[in-house]
Coordinates of N, CA, C and O in Angstrom, one line a residue:
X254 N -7.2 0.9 -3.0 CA -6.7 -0.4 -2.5 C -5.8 -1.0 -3.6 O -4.8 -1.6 -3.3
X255 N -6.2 -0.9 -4.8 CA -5.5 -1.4 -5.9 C -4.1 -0.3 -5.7 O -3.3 -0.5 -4.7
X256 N -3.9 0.5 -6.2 CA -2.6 1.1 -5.7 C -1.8 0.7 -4.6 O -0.6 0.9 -4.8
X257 N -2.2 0.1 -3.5 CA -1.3 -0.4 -2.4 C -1.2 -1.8 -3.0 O 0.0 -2.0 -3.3
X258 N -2.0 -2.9 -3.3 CA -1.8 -4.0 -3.7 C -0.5 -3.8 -4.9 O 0.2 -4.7 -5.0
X259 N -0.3 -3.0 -5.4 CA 0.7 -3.1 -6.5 C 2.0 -2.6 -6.1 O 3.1 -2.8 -6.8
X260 N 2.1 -1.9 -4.8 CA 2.9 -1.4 -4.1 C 3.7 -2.9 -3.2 O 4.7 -3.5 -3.0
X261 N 2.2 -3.0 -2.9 CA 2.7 -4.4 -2.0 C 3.1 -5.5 -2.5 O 3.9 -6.3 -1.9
X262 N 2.6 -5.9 -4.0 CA 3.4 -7.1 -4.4 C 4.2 -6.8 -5.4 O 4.5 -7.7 -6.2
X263 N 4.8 -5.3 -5.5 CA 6.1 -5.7 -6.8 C 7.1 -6.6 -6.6 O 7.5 -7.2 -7.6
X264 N 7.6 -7.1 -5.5 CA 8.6 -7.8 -5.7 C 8.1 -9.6 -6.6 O 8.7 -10.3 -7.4
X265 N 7.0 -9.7 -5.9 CA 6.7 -11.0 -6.6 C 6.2 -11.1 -8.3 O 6.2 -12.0 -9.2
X266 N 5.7 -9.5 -8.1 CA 5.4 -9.1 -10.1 C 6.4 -8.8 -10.7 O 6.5 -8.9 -11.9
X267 N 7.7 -8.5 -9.8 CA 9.1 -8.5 -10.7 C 9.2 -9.9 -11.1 O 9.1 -10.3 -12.3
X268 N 9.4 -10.6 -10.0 CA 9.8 -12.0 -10.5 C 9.1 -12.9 -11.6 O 9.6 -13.8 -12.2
X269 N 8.0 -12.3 -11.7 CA 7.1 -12.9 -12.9 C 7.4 -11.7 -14.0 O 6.4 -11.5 -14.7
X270 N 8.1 -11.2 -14.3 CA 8.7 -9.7 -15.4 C 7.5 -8.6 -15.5 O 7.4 -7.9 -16.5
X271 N 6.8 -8.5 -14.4 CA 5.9 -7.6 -14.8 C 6.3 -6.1 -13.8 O 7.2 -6.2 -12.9
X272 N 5.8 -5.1 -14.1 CA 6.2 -3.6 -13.7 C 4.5 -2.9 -13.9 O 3.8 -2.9 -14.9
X273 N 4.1 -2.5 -12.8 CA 2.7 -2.1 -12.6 C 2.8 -1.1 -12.2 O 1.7 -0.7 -11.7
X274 N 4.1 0.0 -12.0 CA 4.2 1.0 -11.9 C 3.6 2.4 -12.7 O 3.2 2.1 -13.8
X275 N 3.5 3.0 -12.7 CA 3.3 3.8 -13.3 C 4.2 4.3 -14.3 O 4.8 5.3 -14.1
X276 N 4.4 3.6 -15.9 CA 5.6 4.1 -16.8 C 6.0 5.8 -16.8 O 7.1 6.3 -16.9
X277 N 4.8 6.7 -16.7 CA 5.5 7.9 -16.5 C 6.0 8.5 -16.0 O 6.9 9.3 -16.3
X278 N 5.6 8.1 -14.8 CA 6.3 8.6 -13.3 C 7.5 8.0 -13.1 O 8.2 8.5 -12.3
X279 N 7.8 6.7 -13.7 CA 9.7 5.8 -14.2 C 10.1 6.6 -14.6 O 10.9 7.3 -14.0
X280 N 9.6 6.7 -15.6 CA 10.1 7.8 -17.0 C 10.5 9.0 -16.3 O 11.6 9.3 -16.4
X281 N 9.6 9.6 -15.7 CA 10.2 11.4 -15.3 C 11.4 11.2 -14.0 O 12.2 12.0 -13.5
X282 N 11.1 9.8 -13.6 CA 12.5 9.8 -12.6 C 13.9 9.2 -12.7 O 14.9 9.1 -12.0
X283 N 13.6 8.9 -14.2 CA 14.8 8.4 -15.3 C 15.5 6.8 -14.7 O 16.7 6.5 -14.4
X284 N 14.1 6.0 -14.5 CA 14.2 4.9 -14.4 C 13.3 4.5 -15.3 O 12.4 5.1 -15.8
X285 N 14.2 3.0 -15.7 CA 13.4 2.2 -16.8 C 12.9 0.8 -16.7 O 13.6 0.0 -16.1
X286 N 11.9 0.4 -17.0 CA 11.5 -0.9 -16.7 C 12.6 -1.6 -16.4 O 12.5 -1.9 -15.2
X287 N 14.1 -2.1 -17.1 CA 14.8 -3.1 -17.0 C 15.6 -2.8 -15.6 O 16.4 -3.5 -15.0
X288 N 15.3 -1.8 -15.5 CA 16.2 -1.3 -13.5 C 15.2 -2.0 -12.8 O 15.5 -2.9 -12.0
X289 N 13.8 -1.6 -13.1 CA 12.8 -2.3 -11.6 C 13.1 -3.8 -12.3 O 13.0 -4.7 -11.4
X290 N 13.4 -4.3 -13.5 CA 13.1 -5.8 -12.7 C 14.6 -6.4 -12.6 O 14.9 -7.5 -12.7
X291 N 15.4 -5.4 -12.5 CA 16.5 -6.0 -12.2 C 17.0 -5.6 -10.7 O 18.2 -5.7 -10.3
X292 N 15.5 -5.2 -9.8 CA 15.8 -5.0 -8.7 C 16.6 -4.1 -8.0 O 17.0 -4.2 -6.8
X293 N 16.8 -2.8 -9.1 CA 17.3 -1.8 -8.8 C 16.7 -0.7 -7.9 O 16.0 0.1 -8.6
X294 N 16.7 -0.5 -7.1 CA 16.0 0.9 -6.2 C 16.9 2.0 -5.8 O 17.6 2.1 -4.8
X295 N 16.7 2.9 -6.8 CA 17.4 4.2 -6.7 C 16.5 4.8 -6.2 O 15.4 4.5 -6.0
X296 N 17.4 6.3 -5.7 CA 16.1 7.7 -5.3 C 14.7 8.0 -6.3 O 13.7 8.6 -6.0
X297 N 15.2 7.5 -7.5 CA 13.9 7.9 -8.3 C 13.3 6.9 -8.1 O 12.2 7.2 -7.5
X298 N 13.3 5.4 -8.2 CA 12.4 4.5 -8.4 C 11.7 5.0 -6.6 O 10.7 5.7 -6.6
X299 N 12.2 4.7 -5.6 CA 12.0 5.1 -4.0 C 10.8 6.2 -4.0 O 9.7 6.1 -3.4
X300 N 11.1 7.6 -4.9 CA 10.1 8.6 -5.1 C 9.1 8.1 -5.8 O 8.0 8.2 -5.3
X301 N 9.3 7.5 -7.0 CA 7.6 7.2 -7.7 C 6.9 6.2 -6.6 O 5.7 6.3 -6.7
X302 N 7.6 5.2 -5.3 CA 7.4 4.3 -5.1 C 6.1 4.9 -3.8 O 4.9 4.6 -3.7
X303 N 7.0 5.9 -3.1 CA 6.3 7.2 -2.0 C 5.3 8.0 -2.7 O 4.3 8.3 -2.0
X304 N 5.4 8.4 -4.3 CA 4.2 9.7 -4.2 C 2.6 8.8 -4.7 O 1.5 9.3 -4.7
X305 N 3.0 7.1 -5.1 CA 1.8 6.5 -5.7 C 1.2 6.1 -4.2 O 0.0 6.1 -4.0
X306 N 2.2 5.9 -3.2 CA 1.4 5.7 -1.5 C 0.9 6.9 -1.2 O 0.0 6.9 -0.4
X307 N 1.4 8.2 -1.7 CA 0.4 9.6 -0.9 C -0.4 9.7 -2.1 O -0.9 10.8 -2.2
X308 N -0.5 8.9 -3.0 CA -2.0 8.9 -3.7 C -3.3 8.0 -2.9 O -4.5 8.2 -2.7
X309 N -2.3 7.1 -2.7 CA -3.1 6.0 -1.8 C -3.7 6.4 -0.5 O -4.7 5.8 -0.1
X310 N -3.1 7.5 0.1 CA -3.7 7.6 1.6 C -4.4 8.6 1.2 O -5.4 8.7 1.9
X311 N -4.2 9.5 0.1 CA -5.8 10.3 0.1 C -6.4 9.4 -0.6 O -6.6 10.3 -1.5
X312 N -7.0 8.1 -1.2 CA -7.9 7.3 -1.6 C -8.5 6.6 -0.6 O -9.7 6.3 -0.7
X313 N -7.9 6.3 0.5 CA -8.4 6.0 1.9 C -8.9 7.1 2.6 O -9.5 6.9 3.6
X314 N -8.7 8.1 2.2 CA -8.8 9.2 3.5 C -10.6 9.8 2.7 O -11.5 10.3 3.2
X315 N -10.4 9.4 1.4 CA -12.0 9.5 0.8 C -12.9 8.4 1.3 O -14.0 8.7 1.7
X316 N -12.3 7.1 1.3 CA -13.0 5.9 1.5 C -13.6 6.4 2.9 O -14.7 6.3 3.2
X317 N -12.9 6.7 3.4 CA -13.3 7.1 5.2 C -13.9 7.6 5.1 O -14.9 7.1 5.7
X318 N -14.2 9.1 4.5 CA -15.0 10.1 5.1 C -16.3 9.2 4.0 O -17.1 8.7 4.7
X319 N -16.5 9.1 3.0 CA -17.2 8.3 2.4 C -18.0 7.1 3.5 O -19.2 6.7 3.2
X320 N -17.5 6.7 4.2 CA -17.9 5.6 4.7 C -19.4 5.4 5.4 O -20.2 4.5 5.5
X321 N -19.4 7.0 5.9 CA -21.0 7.1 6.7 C -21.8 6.7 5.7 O -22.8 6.2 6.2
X322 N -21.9 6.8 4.5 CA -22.9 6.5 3.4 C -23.5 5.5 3.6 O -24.7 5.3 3.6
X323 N -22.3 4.7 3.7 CA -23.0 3.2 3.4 C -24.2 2.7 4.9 O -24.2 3.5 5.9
X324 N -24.9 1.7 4.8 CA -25.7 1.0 5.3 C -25.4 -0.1 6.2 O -24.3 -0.7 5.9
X325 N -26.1 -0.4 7.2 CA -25.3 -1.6 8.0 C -24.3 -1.7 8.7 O -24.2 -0.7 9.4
X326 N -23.6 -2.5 8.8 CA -21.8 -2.7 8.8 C -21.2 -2.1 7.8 O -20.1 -1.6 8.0
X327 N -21.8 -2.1 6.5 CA -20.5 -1.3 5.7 C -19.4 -0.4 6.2 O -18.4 -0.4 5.6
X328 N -19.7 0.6 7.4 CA -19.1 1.6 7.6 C -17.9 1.3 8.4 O -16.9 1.9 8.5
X329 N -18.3 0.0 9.3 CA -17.1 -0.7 9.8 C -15.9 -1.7 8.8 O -14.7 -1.7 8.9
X330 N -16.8 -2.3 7.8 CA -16.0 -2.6 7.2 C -15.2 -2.0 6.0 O -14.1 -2.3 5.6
X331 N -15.9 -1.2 5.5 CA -14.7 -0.2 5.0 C -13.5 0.2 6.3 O -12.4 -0.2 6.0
X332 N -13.7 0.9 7.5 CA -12.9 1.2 8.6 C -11.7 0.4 8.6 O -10.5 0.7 8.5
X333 N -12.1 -0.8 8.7 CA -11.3 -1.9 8.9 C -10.5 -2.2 7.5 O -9.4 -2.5 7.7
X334 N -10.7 -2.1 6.6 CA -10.0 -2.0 4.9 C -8.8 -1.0 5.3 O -7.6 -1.4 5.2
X335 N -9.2 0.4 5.6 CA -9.1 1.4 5.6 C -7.6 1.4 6.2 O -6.6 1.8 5.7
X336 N -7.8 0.4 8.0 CA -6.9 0.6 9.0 C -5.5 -0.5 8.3 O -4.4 -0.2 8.3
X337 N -6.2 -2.1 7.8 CA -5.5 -2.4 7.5 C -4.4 -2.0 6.3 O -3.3 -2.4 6.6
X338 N -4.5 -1.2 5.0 CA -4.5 -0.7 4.1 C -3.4 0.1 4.6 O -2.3 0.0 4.0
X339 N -3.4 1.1 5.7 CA -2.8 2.3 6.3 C -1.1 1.6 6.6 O 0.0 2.0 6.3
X340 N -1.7 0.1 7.4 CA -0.6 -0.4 8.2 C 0.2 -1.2 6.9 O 1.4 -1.6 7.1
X341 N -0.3 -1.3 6.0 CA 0.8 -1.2 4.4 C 1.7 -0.7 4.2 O 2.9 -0.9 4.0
X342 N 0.8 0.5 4.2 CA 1.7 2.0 3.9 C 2.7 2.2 4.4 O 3.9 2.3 3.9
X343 N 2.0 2.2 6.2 CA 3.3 2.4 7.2 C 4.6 1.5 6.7 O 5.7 2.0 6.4
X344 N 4.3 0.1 6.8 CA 5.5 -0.5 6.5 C 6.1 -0.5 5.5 O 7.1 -1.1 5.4
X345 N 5.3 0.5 4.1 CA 6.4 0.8 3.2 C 7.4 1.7 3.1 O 8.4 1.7 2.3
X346 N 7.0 2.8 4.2 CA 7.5 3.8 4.8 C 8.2 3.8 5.6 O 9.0 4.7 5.8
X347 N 8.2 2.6 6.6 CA 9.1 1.9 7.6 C 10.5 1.3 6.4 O 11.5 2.0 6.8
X348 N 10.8 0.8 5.7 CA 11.5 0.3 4.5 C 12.0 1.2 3.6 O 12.7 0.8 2.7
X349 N 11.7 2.7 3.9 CA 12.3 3.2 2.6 C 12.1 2.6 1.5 O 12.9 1.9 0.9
X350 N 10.2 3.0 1.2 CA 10.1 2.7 -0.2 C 10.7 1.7 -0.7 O 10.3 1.9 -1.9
X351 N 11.4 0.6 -0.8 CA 12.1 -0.6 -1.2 C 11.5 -1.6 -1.0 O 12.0 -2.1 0.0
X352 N 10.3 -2.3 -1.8 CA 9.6 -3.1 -2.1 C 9.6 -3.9 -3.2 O 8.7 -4.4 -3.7
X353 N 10.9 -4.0 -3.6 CA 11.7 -4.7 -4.3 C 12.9 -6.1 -3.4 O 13.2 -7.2 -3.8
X354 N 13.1 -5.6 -2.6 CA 14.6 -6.3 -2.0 C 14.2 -6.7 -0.8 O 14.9 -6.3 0.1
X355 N 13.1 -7.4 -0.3 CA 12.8 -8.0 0.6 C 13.7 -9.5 0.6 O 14.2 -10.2 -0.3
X356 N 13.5 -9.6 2.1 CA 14.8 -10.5 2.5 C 14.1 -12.1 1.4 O 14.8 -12.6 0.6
X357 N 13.0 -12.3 1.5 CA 12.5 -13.6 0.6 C 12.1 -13.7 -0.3 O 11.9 -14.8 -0.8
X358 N 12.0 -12.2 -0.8 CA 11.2 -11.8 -2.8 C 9.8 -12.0 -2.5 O 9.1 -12.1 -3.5
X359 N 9.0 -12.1 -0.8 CA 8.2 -11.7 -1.2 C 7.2 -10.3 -1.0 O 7.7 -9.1 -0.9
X360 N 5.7 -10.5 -1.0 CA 5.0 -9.1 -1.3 C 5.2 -8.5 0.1 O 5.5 -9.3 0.9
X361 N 5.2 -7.2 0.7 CA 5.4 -6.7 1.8 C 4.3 -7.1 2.6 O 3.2 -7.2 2.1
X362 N 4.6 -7.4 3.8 CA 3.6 -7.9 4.8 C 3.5 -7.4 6.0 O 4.5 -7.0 6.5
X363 N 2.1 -7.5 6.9 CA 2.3 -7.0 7.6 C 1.9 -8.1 8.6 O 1.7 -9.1 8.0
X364 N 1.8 -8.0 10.0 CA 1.9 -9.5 10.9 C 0.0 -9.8 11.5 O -1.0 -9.1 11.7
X365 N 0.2 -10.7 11.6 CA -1.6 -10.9 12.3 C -1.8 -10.0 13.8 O -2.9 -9.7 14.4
X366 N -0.7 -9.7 14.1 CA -1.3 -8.8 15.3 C -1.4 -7.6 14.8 O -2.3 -7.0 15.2
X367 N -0.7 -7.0 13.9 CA -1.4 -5.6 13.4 C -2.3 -5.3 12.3 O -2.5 -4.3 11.7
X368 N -2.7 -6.9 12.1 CA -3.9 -6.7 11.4 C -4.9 -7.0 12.4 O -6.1 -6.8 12.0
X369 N -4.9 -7.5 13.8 CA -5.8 -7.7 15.0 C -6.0 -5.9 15.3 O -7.1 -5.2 15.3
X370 N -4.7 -5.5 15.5 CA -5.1 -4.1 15.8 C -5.4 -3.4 15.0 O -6.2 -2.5 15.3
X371 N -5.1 -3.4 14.0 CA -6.0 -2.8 12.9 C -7.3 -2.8 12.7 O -7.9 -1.9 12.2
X372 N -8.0 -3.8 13.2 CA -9.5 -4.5 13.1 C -10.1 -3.7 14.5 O -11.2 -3.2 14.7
X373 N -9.1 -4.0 15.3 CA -9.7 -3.4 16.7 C -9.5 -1.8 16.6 O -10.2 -1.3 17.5
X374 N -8.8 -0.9 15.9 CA -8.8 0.1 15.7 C -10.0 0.9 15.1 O -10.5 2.0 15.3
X375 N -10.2 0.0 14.5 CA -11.3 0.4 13.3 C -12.7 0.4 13.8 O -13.7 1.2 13.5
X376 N -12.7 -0.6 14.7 CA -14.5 -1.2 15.3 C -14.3 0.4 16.1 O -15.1 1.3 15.9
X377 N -13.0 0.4 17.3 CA -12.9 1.2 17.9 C -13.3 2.8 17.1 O -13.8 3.2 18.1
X378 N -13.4 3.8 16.2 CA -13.7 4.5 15.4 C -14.9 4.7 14.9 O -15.5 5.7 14.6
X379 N -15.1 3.5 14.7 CA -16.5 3.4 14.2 C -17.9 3.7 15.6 O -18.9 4.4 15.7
X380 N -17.2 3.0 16.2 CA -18.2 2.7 17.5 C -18.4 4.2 18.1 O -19.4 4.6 18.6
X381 N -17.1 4.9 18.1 CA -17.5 6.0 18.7 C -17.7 7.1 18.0 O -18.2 8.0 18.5
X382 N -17.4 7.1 16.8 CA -18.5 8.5 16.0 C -20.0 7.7 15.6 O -20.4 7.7 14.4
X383 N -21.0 7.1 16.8 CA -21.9 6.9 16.5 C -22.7 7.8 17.4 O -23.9 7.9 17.3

């Protein structure tokens, strides 16, 4: 979740001078801090930006299968983290990686109806591997 949160709000951690990227993975794509906060999105910054999101979806894809563990509702509400989290991704992947240059500077977002279907996705999943 932390990985997508940092995905999702660089533009507004640029604006405050911060870079939560990963300096190595800059580094091996021969981007440097003063490019990301100067709003620069090359092919390398775009690649470190995509391979920290397919870190992210196998981190969900554990949370998921993890999720029978828990007790209660937990299993739904992980689900629902899970779906919303996904529909992040998607739209960072909808964007070409470029989570810098949104039209308002701010964090990438997604709309209340696909966080409704997200929610309803999720109950939906849950309910039926019972």
């Amino acid at each position: 979740i932390q990985l997508i949160n940092i995905l999702r709000d660089a533009s507004p951690d640029v604006a405050l001078g911060r870079v939560y990227l990963p300096q190595d993975m800059l580094r091996a794509e021969g981007v440097s801090t003063e490019e990301v906060l100067q709003r620069k999105t090359s092919p390398g910054y775009r690649k470190v930006v995509a391979t920290v999101a397919d870190r992210a979806k196998s981190y969900l894809l554990e949370a998921e299968i993890g999720k029978s563990t828990l007790p209660g509702m937990g299993p739904l509400f992980v689900q629902i983290i899970v779906e919303l989290y996904r529909e992040y991704l998607f739209k960072l992947e909808q964007i070409g990686y470029d989570n810098l240059n949104n039209i308002s500077g701010e964090r990438v977002k997604i709309s209340t109806m696909q966080k409704l279907m997200a929610s309803i996705k999720a109950t939906i999943v849950v309910l039926t591997k019972r």
